[in-house]
Every structure is written in structure tokens, then in C-alpha cells.
mmCIF file of C-alpha atoms in Angstrom:
data_model
loop_
_atom_site.group_PDB
_atom_site.id
_atom_site.type_symbol
_atom_site.label_atom_id
_atom_site.label_comp_id
_atom_site.label_asym_id
_atom_site.label_seq_id
_atom_site.Cartn_x
_atom_site.Cartn_y
_atom_site.Cartn_z
ATOM 1 C CA MET F 292 109.032 -2.488 107.524
ATOM 2 C CA GLY F 293 111.367 -2.072 104.487
ATOM 3 C CA ASP F 294 111.502 -3.878 101.202
ATOM 4 C CA GLY F 295 115.080 -5.403 102.384
ATOM 5 C CA GLN F 296 118.247 -4.800 104.775
ATOM 6 C CA GLU F 297 120.827 -2.100 104.466
ATOM 7 C CA THR F 298 124.075 -3.593 103.239
ATOM 8 C CA SER F 299 127.312 -3.135 104.797
ATOM 9 C CA ASN F 300 130.344 -2.372 102.938
ATOM 10 C CA SER F 301 133.277 -4.599 104.667
ATOM 11 C CA THR F 302 135.839 -1.754 103.990
ATOM 12 C CA THR F 303 134.549 1.423 105.438
ATOM 13 C CA GLY F 304 131.987 -0.434 107.664
ATOM 14 C CA LYS F 305 129.508 2.463 106.268
ATOM 15 C CA ASN F 306 125.973 0.836 105.380
ATOM 16 C CA TYR F 307 123.995 2.088 102.263
ATOM 17 C CA ARG F 308 120.645 1.616 101.295
ATOM 18 C CA LEU F 309 119.435 0.173 97.917
ATOM 19 C CA ILE F 310 116.618 1.935 96.344
ATOM 20 C CA ALA F 311 114.655 0.391 92.908
ATOM 21 C CA GLU F 312 113.069 3.239 91.314
ATOM 22 C CA ILE F 313 109.911 1.809 89.190
ATOM 23 C CA ASP F 314 108.085 3.457 87.038
ATOM 24 C CA PRO F 315 104.164 3.561 87.368
ATOM 25 C CA PRO F 316 102.225 2.042 84.508
ATOM 26 C CA LYS F 317 101.244 3.917 81.361
ATOM 27 C CA GLY F 318 97.289 2.673 81.494
ATOM 28 C CA VAL F 319 95.356 1.194 84.343
ATOM 29 C CA ASP F 320 96.634 -2.311 84.715
ATOM 30 C CA LEU F 321 99.315 -2.449 88.010
ATOM 31 C CA GLU F 322 99.893 -5.828 87.692
ATOM 32 C CA PRO F 323 103.687 -5.833 86.060
ATOM 33 C CA PHE F 324 104.452 -3.461 88.201
ATOM 34 C CA ILE F 325 103.119 -5.331 91.077
ATOM 35 C CA ASP F 326 104.660 -8.255 90.048
ATOM 36 C CA THR F 327 108.226 -6.191 89.619
ATOM 37 C CA ALA F 328 107.920 -4.923 93.420
ATOM 38 C CA LEU F 329 107.364 -8.316 94.636
ATOM 39 C CA GLN F 330 110.689 -9.753 92.733
ATOM 40 C CA LEU F 331 112.573 -7.347 94.417
ATOM 41 C CA ARG F 332 110.980 -7.725 97.871
ATOM 42 C CA GLY F 333 113.886 -8.391 100.678
ATOM 43 C CA ARG F 334 116.677 -7.715 98.171
ATOM 44 C CA VAL F 335 116.198 -3.889 97.855
ATOM 45 C CA ASP F 336 115.913 -1.415 100.909
ATOM 46 C CA THR F 337 113.242 0.674 99.242
ATOM 47 C CA THR F 338 110.430 1.182 96.121
ATOM 48 C CA ARG F 339 110.514 4.168 94.768
ATOM 49 C CA VAL F 340 107.975 4.786 92.538
ATOM 50 C CA THR F 341 107.876 8.161 89.870
ATOM 51 C CA ASP F 342 105.784 10.917 89.032
ATOM 52 C CA SER F 343 105.427 10.777 85.183
ATOM 53 C CA GLU F 344 109.802 10.477 85.073
ATOM 54 C CA HIS F 345 111.302 11.683 81.974
ATOM 55 C CA ALA F 346 107.837 13.801 81.078
ATOM 56 C CA ILE F 347 106.492 10.875 79.663
ATOM 57 C CA MET F 348 102.692 10.593 80.941
ATOM 58 C CA ARG F 349 102.341 7.479 83.363
ATOM 59 C CA MET F 350 99.882 6.589 86.625
ATOM 60 C CA SER F 351 100.114 8.814 88.987
ATOM 61 C CA PRO F 352 102.222 7.585 91.921
ATOM 62 C CA LEU F 353 99.512 7.364 94.406
ATOM 63 C CA ALA F 354 97.796 4.111 93.445
ATOM 64 C CA PRO F 355 100.730 2.528 93.073
ATOM 65 C CA CYS F 356 102.090 3.270 96.226
ATOM 66 C CA VAL F 357 98.811 2.347 98.210
ATOM 67 C CA SER F 358 99.095 -1.213 96.479
ATOM 68 C CA LEU F 359 101.984 -1.608 97.464
ATOM 69 C CA MET F 360 101.426 -0.424 100.895
ATOM 70 C CA ASP F 361 98.817 -3.257 100.875
ATOM 71 C CA ARG F 362 101.570 -5.776 100.156
ATOM 72 C CA GLY F 363 103.198 -4.569 102.972
ATOM 73 C CA PHE F 364 106.102 -2.026 101.174
ATOM 74 C CA GLU F 365 107.221 0.984 102.483
ATOM 75 C CA PRO F 366 107.385 2.953 99.207
ATOM 76 C CA GLU F 367 108.754 5.957 98.606
ATOM 77 C CA MET F 368 106.452 8.372 96.482
ATOM 78 C CA THR F 369 108.039 11.029 93.877
ATOM 79 C CA ILE F 370 106.304 13.899 93.547
ATOM 80 C CA THR F 371 107.125 17.064 91.082
ATOM 81 C CA GLY F 372 106.506 20.688 90.671
ATOM 82 C CA ARG F 373 106.395 20.348 86.613
ATOM 83 C CA ASP F 374 102.486 19.735 86.416
ATOM 84 C CA ARG F 375 101.338 21.559 89.392
ATOM 85 C CA ASN F 376 100.530 24.562 91.177
ATOM 86 C CA ARG F 377 101.140 25.381 94.833
ATOM 87 C CA ILE F 378 97.462 24.164 95.686
ATOM 88 C CA SER F 379 97.353 21.223 93.809
ATOM 89 C CA PHE F 380 101.011 20.317 95.146
ATOM 90 C CA GLN F 381 99.698 20.795 98.535
ATOM 91 C CA ALA F 382 96.953 18.804 97.605
ATOM 92 C CA ASP F 383 98.264 15.898 96.146
ATOM 93 C CA LEU F 384 100.279 15.603 99.505
ATOM 94 C CA LEU F 385 97.997 15.932 101.639
ATOM 95 C CA SER F 386 96.165 13.199 99.645
ATOM 96 C CA ALA F 387 99.011 11.257 100.227
ATOM 97 C CA ALA F 388 99.682 11.433 103.998
ATOM 98 C CA ALA F 389 95.634 10.732 104.565
ATOM 99 C CA LEU F 390 96.624 7.199 102.682
ATOM 100 C CA GLY F 391 99.364 6.725 104.936
ATOM 101 C CA ILE F 392 102.479 7.228 102.609
ATOM 102 C CA ASN F 393 105.146 9.694 104.289
ATOM 103 C CA ARG F 394 108.230 9.160 102.546
ATOM 104 C CA ILE F 395 108.467 11.443 99.830
ATOM 105 C CA VAL F 396 110.524 12.836 97.504
ATOM 106 C CA ILE F 397 110.307 16.080 95.699
ATOM 107 C CA LYS F 398 111.608 17.149 92.656
ATOM 108 C CA LYS F 399 111.343 19.999 89.806
ATOM 109 C CA GLY F 400 110.658 17.367 87.073
ATOM 110 C CA HIS F 401 111.995 17.066 83.248
ATOM 111 C CA ASP F 402 110.787 19.681 80.858
ATOM 112 C CA PRO F 403 107.537 18.848 78.867
ATOM 113 C CA ALA F 404 109.303 19.302 75.427
ATOM 114 C CA GLU F 405 111.642 16.100 76.264
ATOM 115 C CA GLY F 406 108.625 13.915 77.121
ATOM 116 C CA ASP F 407 105.982 11.990 75.094
ATOM 117 C CA GLN F 408 103.440 14.974 74.776
ATOM 118 C CA PRO F 409 105.920 18.023 74.300
ATOM 119 C CA VAL F 410 102.978 20.008 73.722
ATOM 120 C CA ALA F 411 101.992 20.429 77.287
ATOM 121 C CA ARG F 412 103.065 23.357 79.350
ATOM 122 C CA SER F 413 104.336 23.121 83.024
ATOM 123 C CA SER F 414 102.421 25.522 85.844
ATOM 124 C CA GLY F 415 105.815 27.535 86.085
ATOM 125 C CA ASP F 416 104.237 27.856 89.793
ATOM 126 C CA LEU F 417 106.913 25.723 91.505
ATOM 127 C CA ASP F 418 110.517 25.716 91.978
ATOM 128 C CA LEU F 419 112.666 23.491 94.122
ATOM 129 C CA VAL F 420 112.734 25.879 97.286
ATOM 130 C CA THR F 421 108.772 26.519 97.295
ATOM 131 C CA MET F 422 108.040 23.058 96.822
ATOM 132 C CA LEU F 423 110.072 22.309 99.945
ATOM 133 C CA LYS F 424 108.478 25.291 102.025
ATOM 134 C CA CYS F 425 105.047 23.346 101.253
ATOM 135 C CA ALA F 426 106.309 20.383 103.145
ATOM 136 C CA ALA F 427 107.824 22.238 105.860
ATOM 137 C CA ALA F 428 104.741 24.092 106.401
ATOM 138 C CA LEU F 429 102.435 21.035 106.353
ATOM 139 C CA ASN F 430 104.653 18.986 108.407
ATOM 140 C CA SER F 431 104.294 21.973 110.549
ATOM 141 C CA GLY F 432 100.313 21.718 110.860
ATOM 142 C CA LYS F 433 99.935 24.430 108.179
ATOM 143 C CA ASP F 434 99.348 25.139 105.073
ATOM 144 C CA LEU F 435 101.905 27.593 103.000
ATOM 145 C CA GLY F 436 98.951 30.340 103.286
ATOM 146 C CA GLY F 437 99.669 29.881 107.405
ATOM 147 C CA GLU F 438 95.936 28.204 107.442
ATOM 148 C CA SER F 439 96.018 25.153 110.279
ATOM 149 C CA LEU F 440 95.310 21.275 108.806
ATOM 150 C CA THR F 441 93.051 19.360 111.013
ATOM 151 C CA GLY F 442 95.733 16.855 111.106
ATOM 152 C CA THR F 443 99.117 16.958 110.564
ATOM 153 C CA PRO F 444 101.625 14.538 107.825
ATOM 154 C CA THR F 445 104.773 13.545 109.007
ATOM 155 C CA PHE F 446 106.855 13.411 105.606
ATOM 156 C CA ASP F 447 110.236 12.441 105.497
ATOM 157 C CA ILE F 448 111.394 14.530 102.834
ATOM 158 C CA ASP F 449 114.389 13.041 100.152
ATOM 159 C CA VAL F 450 115.271 15.925 97.285
ATOM 160 C CA ALA F 451 116.460 14.623 93.862
ATOM 161 C CA ILE F 452 118.074 16.982 92.150
ATOM 162 C CA ASP F 453 119.176 17.376 88.553
ATOM 163 C CA LEU F 454 123.038 17.286 88.177
ATOM 164 C CA SER F 455 122.992 19.910 85.181
ATOM 165 C CA ASP F 456 121.271 22.637 87.893
ATOM 166 C CA ASP F 457 123.987 25.067 89.267
ATOM 167 C CA VAL F 458 125.089 23.368 92.219
ATOM 168 C CA ASN F 459 128.727 23.094 91.270
ATOM 169 C CA LEU F 460 130.851 25.587 93.328
ATOM 170 C CA ASN F 461 131.941 24.658 97.273
ATOM 171 C CA ARG F 462 129.723 27.799 98.070
ATOM 172 C CA GLU F 463 126.961 26.989 96.265
ATOM 173 C CA ARG F 464 126.690 23.568 97.834
ATOM 174 C CA ALA F 465 127.246 24.679 101.308
ATOM 175 C CA GLU F 466 124.211 27.054 101.007
ATOM 176 C CA PHE F 467 122.215 24.020 99.183
ATOM 177 C CA PHE F 468 122.604 21.435 101.950
ATOM 178 C CA ARG F 469 122.364 24.473 104.453
ATOM 179 C CA GLN F 470 118.855 25.157 103.402
ATOM 180 C CA MET F 471 118.056 21.475 102.383
ATOM 181 C CA ALA F 472 118.112 20.920 106.540
ATOM 182 C CA GLY F 473 116.724 24.010 107.632
ATOM 183 C CA TYR F 474 113.382 22.559 105.933
ATOM 184 C CA GLY F 475 113.875 19.431 107.665
ATOM 185 C CA VAL F 476 115.022 17.426 104.676
ATOM 186 C CA LYS F 477 116.321 13.830 105.572
ATOM 187 C CA SER F 478 118.144 12.688 102.577
ATOM 188 C CA VAL F 479 119.373 14.290 99.045
ATOM 189 C CA THR F 480 119.172 12.133 95.973
ATOM 190 C CA LEU F 481 122.024 13.038 92.971
ATOM 191 C CA GLY F 482 120.970 12.645 89.244
ATOM 192 C CA PRO F 483 122.889 9.408 87.589
ATOM 193 C CA THR F 484 126.497 10.189 87.207
ATOM 194 C CA TYR F 485 129.395 7.661 86.587
ATOM 195 C CA ASP F 486 131.903 9.910 87.597
ATOM 196 C CA LEU F 487 133.227 9.621 91.226
ATOM 197 C CA ASN F 488 134.550 13.681 91.225
ATOM 198 C CA ILE F 489 131.371 14.796 90.615
ATOM 199 C CA ILE F 490 129.741 13.050 93.766
ATOM 200 C CA GLU F 491 132.648 13.721 95.857
ATOM 201 C CA PRO F 492 132.472 17.090 96.304
ATOM 202 C CA PHE F 493 128.963 17.082 97.912
ATOM 203 C CA ILE F 494 130.165 14.489 100.580
ATOM 204 C CA PRO F 495 131.353 17.166 103.191
ATOM 205 C CA PHE F 496 127.784 19.287 102.884
ATOM 206 C CA ALA F 497 126.297 16.457 103.659
ATOM 207 C CA GLU F 498 128.268 15.055 106.691
ATOM 208 C CA GLU F 499 128.204 19.017 107.916
ATOM 209 C CA THR F 500 124.434 18.658 107.842
ATOM 210 C CA GLY F 501 123.484 15.603 108.781
ATOM 211 C CA ILE F 502 121.615 14.693 105.154
ATOM 212 C CA LYS F 503 122.014 11.748 103.380
ATOM 213 C CA LEU F 504 123.477 11.556 100.524
ATOM 214 C CA ASN F 505 122.356 9.143 97.455
ATOM 215 C CA THR F 506 123.096 8.856 94.304
ATOM 216 C CA SER F 507 121.917 7.310 91.555
ATOM 217 C CA VAL F 508 123.211 4.870 88.412
ATOM 218 C CA MET F 509 121.680 4.484 85.116
ATOM 219 C CA PHE F 510 122.243 1.621 83.296
ATOM 220 C CA LEU F 511 123.904 1.921 80.024
ATOM 221 C CA LYS F 512 122.192 -0.127 77.179
ATOM 222 C CA SER F 513 125.032 0.620 74.655
ATOM 223 C CA VAL F 514 127.724 2.029 73.570
ATOM 224 C CA THR F 515 125.726 4.448 71.435
ATOM 225 C CA MET F 516 123.772 5.051 74.273
ATOM 226 C CA ILE F 517 126.891 6.720 76.160
ATOM 227 C CA ARG F 518 128.069 8.708 73.011
ATOM 228 C CA TYR F 519 124.439 10.075 72.840
ATOM 229 C CA LEU F 520 124.054 10.918 76.978
ATOM 230 C CA ASN F 521 128.198 12.358 76.141
ATOM 231 C CA ASN F 522 126.626 14.523 73.008
ATOM 232 C CA LEU F 523 123.822 16.066 75.613
ATOM 233 C CA PRO F 524 124.148 19.392 76.946
ATOM 234 C CA GLY F 525 124.249 19.591 80.436
ATOM 235 C CA VAL F 526 124.398 16.096 81.198
ATOM 236 C CA PRO F 527 127.428 14.663 83.158
ATOM 237 C CA SER F 528 129.812 12.856 80.645
ATOM 238 C CA ILE F 529 130.327 9.172 81.111
ATOM 239 C CA PRO F 530 134.106 8.803 81.706
ATOM 240 C CA GLN F 531 135.888 6.805 78.867
ATOM 241 C CA GLU F 532 136.709 4.136 80.652
ATOM 242 C CA TYR F 533 133.646 3.011 80.885
ATOM 243 C CA LEU F 534 133.025 3.328 77.437
ATOM 244 C CA LYS F 535 135.897 1.297 76.709
ATOM 245 C CA LYS F 536 134.537 -1.232 79.325
ATOM 246 C CA MET F 537 131.298 -1.440 77.377
ATOM 247 C CA MET F 538 133.320 -2.048 73.952
ATOM 248 C CA ASP F 539 135.594 -4.265 75.338
ATOM 249 C CA ALA F 540 132.803 -6.407 76.777
ATOM 250 C CA PRO F 541 132.725 -10.307 75.433
ATOM 251 C CA VAL F 542 128.644 -10.342 75.867
ATOM 252 C CA LYS F 543 127.345 -7.088 74.887
ATOM 253 C CA LYS F 544 123.817 -7.533 76.281
ATOM 254 C CA ASP F 545 125.260 -7.850 79.531
ATOM 255 C CA ALA F 546 127.909 -5.226 79.525
ATOM 256 C CA GLY F 547 125.533 -2.240 80.697
ATOM 257 C CA MET F 548 124.644 -4.226 83.741
ATOM 258 C CA GLU F 549 128.491 -5.154 84.613
ATOM 259 C CA VAL F 550 129.454 -1.750 84.533
ATOM 260 C CA ALA F 551 126.883 -0.609 86.609
ATOM 261 C CA ALA F 552 127.392 -3.388 89.134
ATOM 262 C CA GLY F 553 131.212 -2.622 88.910
ATOM 263 C CA PHE F 554 130.408 1.338 89.671
ATOM 264 C CA ILE F 555 128.276 0.526 92.603
ATOM 265 C CA LYS F 556 131.418 -1.156 94.366
ATOM 266 C CA GLU F 557 133.173 1.952 94.218
ATOM 267 C CA VAL F 558 130.475 4.355 94.904
ATOM 268 C CA ALA F 559 128.790 2.875 97.526
ATOM 269 C CA PRO F 560 131.381 3.435 100.130
ATOM 270 C CA LEU F 561 131.079 7.226 99.727
ATOM 271 C CA CYS F 562 127.214 7.454 99.999
ATOM 272 C CA ASP F 563 124.145 6.602 102.614
ATOM 273 C CA GLY F 564 122.413 5.130 99.392
ATOM 274 C CA VAL F 565 122.295 3.956 95.697
ATOM 275 C CA VAL F 566 119.105 4.564 93.560
ATOM 276 C CA LEU F 567 118.861 1.862 90.812
ATOM 277 C CA LEU F 568 117.704 3.759 87.056
ATOM 278 C CA ALA F 569 116.341 0.986 85.496
ATOM 279 C CA ILE F 570 115.018 3.109 82.924
ATOM 280 C CA GLY F 571 113.476 0.494 79.901
ATOM 281 C CA TRP F 572 115.162 -2.628 81.884
ATOM 282 C CA ARG F 573 113.133 -2.768 84.629
ATOM 283 C CA ASP F 574 112.691 -6.539 83.870
ATOM 284 C CA ARG F 575 115.886 -7.376 84.193
ATOM 285 C CA LEU F 576 116.769 -5.994 87.620
ATOM 286 C CA SER F 577 116.351 -9.125 89.198
ATOM 287 C CA GLN F 578 119.240 -10.430 87.288
ATOM 288 C CA PHE F 579 120.900 -7.053 88.072
ATOM 289 C CA LEU F 580 121.143 -7.893 91.985
ATOM 290 C CA ASP F 581 122.066 -11.638 91.577
ATOM 291 C CA LEU F 582 125.199 -9.632 89.959
ATOM 292 C CA ILE F 583 125.753 -7.845 92.858
ATOM 293 C CA GLY F 584 124.978 -10.325 95.326
ATOM 294 C CA ARG F 585 121.883 -9.100 96.569
#
């Protein structure tokens, strides 16, 4: 079963899924992670478990996903190509399938230089297309080398893309979605943005291919955070209207959550799903769900 019920937008009649992204622990104690997920049960549709997000070393998502499944959840497991070659990538996917984890989110992963162990090296063996070839091959009953499997996984595949990637022109978007459809991708998750002008051009290509389109919403903690993000090269800028809302908010500690709640009302009618990125604010997810009526 899912973690909750799809929300219907009364204006458009379109349902959208609300997905909460949660980081595994940096250690072996799963209790705080599980406590957070239990607080969200019935209030979100899916819990997505990350894979050393932002190149910060954490527990592999395998154990957290199994722990959630033991409690009746159907989590999505993120898997990146940053730390794996094609052999270990396929091996980890087969392990996930053997444990009953069939919903996967494939992404490249952040550069280790951005994380907490910047001397680490990425494998350099896997780009997004190769990872998708691996998953599609496994779903067909073979490995990437063409050898038959003893037992075939049935992955539902989501692809998460960084909006700083070069998928900017319409012809690139069209080619990207058609390629994803060819690999059996069910949904695409866009990286975090507060700019509808960035999201809207992807919609017709998602509709054309039948691929569901998710967008990600990151909680903005402060005006300083917005200014920092707006100065980072390759990161979509936060529109000035949201900076002004943060500056004018009477209760500064809640301003970012109120801005995110307002943006979700705008973006939900356009997308099939919204992914909540509560970076550093995991303990405030329940409060945010109260704010948006979940």
C-alpha cells in the first residue's frame, strides 16, 4: 500500500502525489529515521529514501527501505551512479529486488567535491543512459552483458534530473523524454526550483510520452540561503517575489515553509507529483503537512 492518498486539485481535477524525501542516518541507529516516516504515514503518498544525497556519506538506502517495508510502507529507493561502476550498480539493484524493493529512483548523484568527504573519487563509469540500460536490461531478464538472470526484477523506474543539466531546448526535452520512454521509465523528477517558467516547458513532452512529471520543492530557510543559491553557478535562481515574501514575513522561522506551501498550490495543478526536500528540516515535515492541509 502507499503511504497516503493522492491529493485532488479542485480547480483542475488533476491528482498529484506528495512524496517526502528522507535521508538515512549517518550511523546505524534507524530509530529517528523510522520515527519521521511514521509521523508521515497516511499524510504523504510515498516516502523516498536518498542515497548519500549531496555527496554526504550516510547509510545505504537498502536497510532503511527494508525497515519501512516491515512497517507497511512501499518506499522508493534512490540509487546513484556516482559511487558505483556498472557491475556494482546491477548488483545493488538485484539486491534491492530480492528484498522486495521495486520502486527505484535513478540519478547521477552530486559531485563528491560538494560533500563531506571531498577527497573521494566518483567511479566515472556510469552516466544516466548507462544506468537506465542496466535497469531496463534487468527488467527484461538479462544483465547488461546479455547473460540471463535467475529470476527477473520488476522495477518501476523514476529518473531524477538536475535542472543545471543541458536539457534546456525543446528538442533536447523531446529527445530526453522519448529516450526515457524507450527504457520503460514511469516518471521523471525535476530538481528543485521555484520558477514555473522552468517547469512548464517539460509538460508537453511528459504528456506526449505518458511519463509522469514530478517537481521538487526545497524548504528555504532564510533570505541568506536564497541569496547564496542565487549566486551558485548552474543552480536555478529563486525568483525575486519569493525573496520578498521571505523578507516581509512576520515570523522568520516559518517564512520558508509558508513560501513552499504557497508555491505547491501553484505548481501542483501542473505536475503529477511534488517531492518535498526537507534538507535539515526533517523534524518540521509534520508541521508543514499541517500547513498544506495534509
